[in-house]
Amino acid sequence: MSDYDATYQLLCEKAKEASMLATIQELLEWDERTKMPPAGSAYRADQAAYLAGLIHQKQTAPVIGDWLEQLGESPLASDPHSDTGTVIRQLRRDYDKKTKLPQSLVEELTRTAVAGQQVWADARRDNDFTSFQPLLEKTVDLKRQEAAALGFDTTPYDPLLDDYEPGESTANVTRVLRDLRDALIPLVQAIAGSSQRPDVSIISRKYPIAAQKQFGAQVVAAIGFDLRAGRIDETDHPFMVGLGPGDVRLTTRYDEHDFCDGLFSTLHEAGHGIYDQGLPREYFGLPTGEDVSMAIHESQSRMWENQVGRSLSFWEHFYPQAQSAFADPLGDVDLRAFYGAINDVRPSLIRVDADEVTYNLHILIRFELEQALLEDRLQVADLPAAWNEKYQAFLGIEPTNDADGVLQDVHWSAGLFGYFPTYALGNLYSAQFFAQAARDLGDLDAQFCQGEFSLLREWLRKHIHAQGRRYTPAELAERVTGSPLSHQPLMDHLGQKYGELYAL
Ligand code: ZN
């Protein structure tokens, strides 16, 4: 073994140790959001802050800098996309970002984020923005400090976005999302003007929760989420977390009078879970075994939720099973009526309930507002009014209370600034990958009708999951599809599907 090989082994061991601590921190977070009693939140914040500090210490140990220095010049790093080249390059990137942040700031950010969850949940329950305002002001201030420590040329938004989308810029995202907005608004208006309206009352009939749980598990198992290596639990704000090879947790929620909320949340999180289950196990804890970015992660969840889960062919296979699981509410409903109802498009107030056409407008609103907060063009105190104004301008409706408005999302309370645009980028990548999969795999609809989902899943595994963090999101999209990120594949998908549904 050369000196380089020995140093590389040491580097990998350190990285895996930090990852192990990170998964322990994530297990605490999973517990906090699924099981923990509210009174446990103060001590949990201390636990999380302690672990965050410890992880930061591990990741920024000066010896790692020395090793990275040596290895950067070695043959192991000469091909940047080889296994060793990827590990060295990505750990270098992570190390450079982390060493720019003082540990005290990291701990303060974590403590504020954890405490913020409870403050936000209480404020939302009580519809009381003013009780949330001081915490949000503090969070914005801390995120500005973080951006300043990381450094930026044009906007503090850039280094925060880069945390979720490595290599991406605010300017590029703004350009792509504007293209999307300009194409989307006429489609939303055309749908609103259509005389075709589905009967959405089907969806709010009574769907017993026990049957919903069973049906959801049946569907995610059928598309290939491995329940022997995963679980489904309940939470207020669904998420997925990969806690180790063989332990991928989905969370969801159920409403007895909403068929779509539970099922599509479960499918969405299962799409995230299938990505994590498809990461190379042998590299767990190293960049070669990690996901590329939030948007690429979201492209996987949105594909199973929307491109697959809201397609007619998917339901040609699953609808008979749904009718037998929910004989009362669905026994007298034919497939086309059901398909129309689960694809109802109309402007609404709540992002997570939004249809796949208007969804991206919800994201654009948040993207613009959080940029303005960070750039000090908007004060937290003025946020609820700015929120309502944008809803009026983009969607033509306005919330009558903050619980259904500015308080609806957990993200800002958790310090997740720069995260929202990844949802819209995820939708764009999703459509782009799906169009390529259809070119490579032939008639996907014919496969879905037969309950055949493994060809698509294995295609995703090979081209996306198995790649780990070998490429940036933009590079990966270009390699897999031959084109840079664009709004066009999503608009093609939406135009075709909804053109047919709404007779446009
Ligand atoms: Zn998601």
mmCIF file of C-alpha atoms in Angstrom, residues 17-218:
data_model
loop_
_atom_site.group_PDB
_atom_site.id
_atom_site.type_symbol
_atom_site.label_atom_id
_atom_site.label_comp_id
_atom_site.label_asym_id
_atom_site.label_seq_id
_atom_site.Cartn_x
_atom_site.Cartn_y
_atom_site.Cartn_z
ATOM 1 C CA GLU A 17 -17.280 8.580 11.471
ATOM 2 C CA ALA A 18 -18.813 12.005 10.792
ATOM 3 C CA SER A 19 -21.566 10.359 8.728
ATOM 4 C CA MET A 20 -22.315 7.965 11.546
ATOM 5 C CA LEU A 21 -22.776 10.878 13.948
ATOM 6 C CA ALA A 22 -24.936 12.633 11.348
ATOM 7 C CA THR A 23 -27.251 9.626 11.073
ATOM 8 C CA ILE A 24 -27.549 9.573 14.879
ATOM 9 C CA GLN A 25 -28.531 13.233 14.748
ATOM 10 C CA GLU A 26 -31.073 12.393 12.034
ATOM 11 C CA LEU A 27 -32.537 9.607 14.140
ATOM 12 C CA LEU A 28 -33.117 12.160 16.903
ATOM 13 C CA GLU A 29 -34.769 14.438 14.373
ATOM 14 C CA TRP A 30 -36.975 11.610 13.082
ATOM 15 C CA ASP A 31 -38.009 10.919 16.665
ATOM 16 C CA GLU A 32 -38.655 14.603 17.296
ATOM 17 C CA ARG A 33 -40.991 14.799 14.318
ATOM 18 C CA THR A 34 -42.844 11.518 14.804
ATOM 19 C CA LYS A 35 -42.867 10.471 18.475
ATOM 20 C CA MET A 36 -41.402 13.022 20.876
ATOM 21 C CA PRO A 37 -43.779 14.663 23.388
ATOM 22 C CA PRO A 38 -43.813 18.482 23.038
ATOM 23 C CA ALA A 39 -42.282 19.013 26.478
ATOM 24 C CA GLY A 40 -39.157 17.212 25.297
ATOM 25 C CA SER A 41 -38.267 19.918 22.824
ATOM 26 C CA ALA A 42 -35.909 22.038 24.968
ATOM 27 C CA TYR A 43 -33.601 19.184 25.917
ATOM 28 C CA ARG A 44 -33.790 17.773 22.378
ATOM 29 C CA ALA A 45 -32.543 21.138 21.115
ATOM 30 C CA ASP A 46 -29.536 20.801 23.442
ATOM 31 C CA GLN A 47 -28.872 17.261 22.240
ATOM 32 C CA ALA A 48 -29.067 18.288 18.601
ATOM 33 C CA ALA A 49 -26.845 21.328 19.091
ATOM 34 C CA TYR A 50 -24.274 19.213 20.929
ATOM 35 C CA LEU A 51 -24.194 16.646 18.129
ATOM 36 C CA ALA A 52 -24.046 19.338 15.446
ATOM 37 C CA GLY A 53 -21.016 20.828 17.187
ATOM 38 C CA LEU A 54 -19.378 17.416 17.497
ATOM 39 C CA ILE A 55 -19.989 16.621 13.828
ATOM 40 C CA HIS A 56 -18.632 20.010 12.826
ATOM 41 C CA GLN A 57 -15.501 19.345 14.910
ATOM 42 C CA LYS A 58 -14.977 15.975 13.217
ATOM 43 C CA GLN A 59 -15.497 17.427 9.758
ATOM 44 C CA THR A 60 -13.160 20.366 10.269
ATOM 45 C CA ALA A 61 -10.265 18.675 12.080
ATOM 46 C CA PRO A 62 -7.076 20.271 10.677
ATOM 47 C CA VAL A 63 -5.623 16.829 9.948
ATOM 48 C CA ILE A 64 -8.328 16.387 7.280
ATOM 49 C CA GLY A 65 -7.058 19.544 5.603
ATOM 50 C CA ASP A 66 -3.533 18.098 5.623
ATOM 51 C CA TRP A 67 -4.681 14.791 4.133
ATOM 52 C CA LEU A 68 -6.757 16.517 1.469
ATOM 53 C CA GLU A 69 -3.742 18.652 0.601
ATOM 54 C CA GLN A 70 -1.556 15.571 0.095
ATOM 55 C CA LEU A 71 -4.197 13.597 -1.773
ATOM 56 C CA GLY A 72 -5.152 16.473 -4.050
ATOM 57 C CA GLU A 73 -1.804 16.097 -5.780
ATOM 58 C CA SER A 74 -1.889 12.300 -5.880
ATOM 59 C CA PRO A 75 -2.816 9.894 -8.690
ATOM 60 C CA LEU A 76 -5.920 8.999 -6.655
ATOM 61 C CA ALA A 77 -7.357 12.424 -7.495
ATOM 62 C CA SER A 78 -6.279 12.595 -11.140
ATOM 63 C CA ASP A 79 -9.633 11.427 -12.523
ATOM 64 C CA PRO A 80 -12.160 13.656 -10.721
ATOM 65 C CA HIS A 81 -15.048 11.260 -11.427
ATOM 66 C CA SER A 82 -13.357 8.016 -10.365
ATOM 67 C CA ASP A 83 -14.309 6.576 -6.936
ATOM 68 C CA THR A 84 -11.277 8.025 -5.210
ATOM 69 C CA GLY A 85 -11.351 11.253 -7.228
ATOM 70 C CA THR A 86 -14.995 11.813 -6.304
ATOM 71 C CA VAL A 87 -14.381 11.192 -2.607
ATOM 72 C CA ILE A 88 -11.356 13.511 -2.469
ATOM 73 C CA ARG A 89 -12.974 16.288 -4.513
ATOM 74 C CA GLN A 90 -16.283 16.290 -2.627
ATOM 75 C CA LEU A 91 -14.692 16.033 0.811
ATOM 76 C CA ARG A 92 -12.485 18.973 -0.218
ATOM 77 C CA ARG A 93 -15.591 20.965 -1.119
ATOM 78 C CA ASP A 94 -17.347 20.050 2.142
ATOM 79 C CA TYR A 95 -14.214 20.782 4.188
ATOM 80 C CA ASP A 96 -13.732 24.198 2.604
ATOM 81 C CA LYS A 97 -17.366 25.141 3.255
ATOM 82 C CA LYS A 98 -17.378 23.839 6.838
ATOM 83 C CA THR A 99 -14.084 25.388 7.890
ATOM 84 C CA LYS A 100 -15.424 28.782 6.945
ATOM 85 C CA LEU A 101 -18.150 28.496 9.626
ATOM 86 C CA PRO A 102 -17.234 29.128 13.268
ATOM 87 C CA GLN A 103 -18.439 26.332 15.550
ATOM 88 C CA SER A 104 -20.355 28.802 17.725
ATOM 89 C CA LEU A 105 -22.413 29.847 14.679
ATOM 90 C CA VAL A 106 -23.109 26.223 13.738
ATOM 91 C CA GLU A 107 -24.335 25.448 17.241
ATOM 92 C CA GLU A 108 -26.452 28.604 17.383
ATOM 93 C CA LEU A 109 -28.025 27.810 13.998
ATOM 94 C CA THR A 110 -28.902 24.302 15.138
ATOM 95 C CA ARG A 111 -30.267 25.369 18.505
ATOM 96 C CA THR A 112 -32.411 28.063 16.886
ATOM 97 C CA ALA A 113 -33.672 25.662 14.229
ATOM 98 C CA VAL A 114 -34.696 23.000 16.726
ATOM 99 C CA ALA A 115 -36.355 25.491 19.091
ATOM 100 C CA GLY A 116 -37.943 27.072 16.014
ATOM 101 C CA GLN A 117 -39.934 23.962 15.164
ATOM 102 C CA GLN A 118 -41.973 24.162 18.351
ATOM 103 C CA VAL A 119 -42.357 27.949 18.211
ATOM 104 C CA TRP A 120 -43.547 27.651 14.612
ATOM 105 C CA ALA A 121 -45.929 24.753 15.362
ATOM 106 C CA ASP A 122 -47.502 26.734 18.234
ATOM 107 C CA ALA A 123 -47.728 29.918 16.142
ATOM 108 C CA ARG A 124 -49.381 28.052 13.282
ATOM 109 C CA ARG A 125 -51.834 26.326 15.635
ATOM 110 C CA ASP A 126 -52.733 29.688 17.198
ATOM 111 C CA ASN A 127 -52.639 31.585 13.892
ATOM 112 C CA ASP A 128 -50.278 34.046 15.556
ATOM 113 C CA PHE A 129 -47.453 35.329 13.367
ATOM 114 C CA THR A 130 -46.218 37.816 15.980
ATOM 115 C CA SER A 131 -45.275 34.974 18.340
ATOM 116 C CA PHE A 132 -43.080 33.564 15.543
ATOM 117 C CA GLN A 133 -41.625 36.856 14.345
ATOM 118 C CA PRO A 134 -38.689 37.222 16.825
ATOM 119 C CA LEU A 135 -37.487 33.703 16.089
ATOM 120 C CA LEU A 136 -37.687 34.249 12.339
ATOM 121 C CA GLU A 137 -35.823 37.549 12.650
ATOM 122 C CA LYS A 138 -33.091 35.768 14.546
ATOM 123 C CA THR A 139 -32.981 32.994 11.946
ATOM 124 C CA VAL A 140 -32.674 35.445 9.031
ATOM 125 C CA ASP A 141 -29.884 37.224 10.878
ATOM 126 C CA LEU A 142 -28.032 33.945 11.497
ATOM 127 C CA LYS A 143 -28.429 32.892 7.852
ATOM 128 C CA ARG A 144 -26.966 36.237 6.774
ATOM 129 C CA GLN A 145 -24.021 35.609 9.076
ATOM 130 C CA GLU A 146 -23.656 32.157 7.563
ATOM 131 C CA ALA A 147 -23.690 33.547 4.016
ATOM 132 C CA ALA A 148 -21.136 36.207 4.963
ATOM 133 C CA ALA A 149 -18.853 33.574 6.501
ATOM 134 C CA LEU A 150 -19.118 31.402 3.370
ATOM 135 C CA GLY A 151 -18.542 34.387 1.103
ATOM 136 C CA PHE A 152 -20.416 35.549 -1.997
ATOM 137 C CA ASP A 153 -20.081 37.917 -4.953
ATOM 138 C CA THR A 154 -23.571 39.098 -5.796
ATOM 139 C CA THR A 155 -26.146 37.849 -3.311
ATOM 140 C CA PRO A 156 -26.114 36.110 0.104
ATOM 141 C CA TYR A 157 -28.601 33.709 -1.474
ATOM 142 C CA ASP A 158 -25.837 32.094 -3.575
ATOM 143 C CA PRO A 159 -23.854 30.312 -0.828
ATOM 144 C CA LEU A 160 -27.077 29.116 0.850
ATOM 145 C CA LEU A 161 -28.467 27.736 -2.431
ATOM 146 C CA ASP A 162 -25.117 26.041 -3.038
ATOM 147 C CA ASP A 163 -25.658 23.979 0.142
ATOM 148 C CA TYR A 164 -28.590 22.230 -1.527
ATOM 149 C CA GLU A 165 -27.610 22.547 -5.203
ATOM 150 C CA PRO A 166 -23.839 22.330 -5.505
ATOM 151 C CA GLY A 167 -22.546 24.522 -8.297
ATOM 152 C CA GLU A 168 -25.914 26.161 -8.990
ATOM 153 C CA SER A 169 -26.347 29.954 -9.039
ATOM 154 C CA THR A 170 -29.231 32.201 -8.050
ATOM 155 C CA ALA A 171 -29.014 33.904 -11.445
ATOM 156 C CA ASN A 172 -29.396 30.645 -13.379
ATOM 157 C CA VAL A 173 -32.244 29.406 -11.190
ATOM 158 C CA THR A 174 -34.008 32.737 -11.565
ATOM 159 C CA ARG A 175 -33.708 32.510 -15.360
ATOM 160 C CA VAL A 176 -35.010 28.935 -15.613
ATOM 161 C CA LEU A 177 -37.874 29.555 -13.197
ATOM 162 C CA ARG A 178 -38.896 32.689 -15.076
ATOM 163 C CA ASP A 179 -39.086 30.665 -18.301
ATOM 164 C CA LEU A 180 -41.241 28.203 -16.415
ATOM 165 C CA ARG A 181 -43.486 30.910 -14.973
ATOM 166 C CA ASP A 182 -44.017 32.527 -18.387
ATOM 167 C CA ALA A 183 -45.068 29.203 -19.886
ATOM 168 C CA LEU A 184 -47.093 28.092 -16.882
ATOM 169 C CA ILE A 185 -49.371 31.053 -16.268
ATOM 170 C CA PRO A 186 -51.126 30.809 -19.684
ATOM 171 C CA LEU A 187 -51.681 27.075 -19.069
ATOM 172 C CA VAL A 188 -53.186 27.726 -15.612
ATOM 173 C CA GLN A 189 -55.455 30.360 -17.156
ATOM 174 C CA ALA A 190 -56.518 28.058 -20.000
ATOM 175 C CA ILE A 191 -57.412 25.328 -17.514
ATOM 176 C CA ALA A 192 -59.351 27.817 -15.375
ATOM 177 C CA GLY A 193 -61.325 28.806 -18.492
ATOM 178 C CA SER A 194 -62.172 25.216 -19.436
ATOM 179 C CA SER A 195 -65.738 23.972 -19.077
ATOM 180 C CA GLN A 196 -64.452 20.504 -18.138
ATOM 181 C CA ARG A 197 -64.472 20.133 -14.349
ATOM 182 C CA PRO A 198 -63.859 16.862 -12.529
ATOM 183 C CA ASP A 199 -66.114 15.815 -9.649
ATOM 184 C CA VAL A 200 -63.672 16.347 -6.774
ATOM 185 C CA SER A 201 -66.210 15.350 -4.116
ATOM 186 C CA ILE A 202 -65.086 11.765 -4.781
ATOM 187 C CA ILE A 203 -61.794 12.524 -3.038
ATOM 188 C CA SER A 204 -63.349 13.798 0.203
ATOM 189 C CA ARG A 205 -65.627 10.848 0.774
ATOM 190 C CA LYS A 206 -64.872 8.681 3.803
ATOM 191 C CA TYR A 207 -61.643 6.648 3.441
ATOM 192 C CA PRO A 208 -60.996 4.719 6.688
ATOM 193 C CA ILE A 209 -57.447 5.411 7.867
ATOM 194 C CA ALA A 210 -56.577 1.770 8.552
ATOM 195 C CA ALA A 211 -57.388 0.949 4.918
ATOM 196 C CA GLN A 212 -55.400 3.958 3.701
ATOM 197 C CA LYS A 213 -52.337 2.761 5.617
ATOM 198 C CA GLN A 214 -52.616 -0.702 4.186
ATOM 199 C CA PHE A 215 -53.224 0.458 0.630
ATOM 200 C CA GLY A 216 -50.337 2.967 0.792
ATOM 201 C CA ALA A 217 -47.933 0.273 1.963
ATOM 202 C CA GLN A 218 -49.180 -2.076 -0.772
#
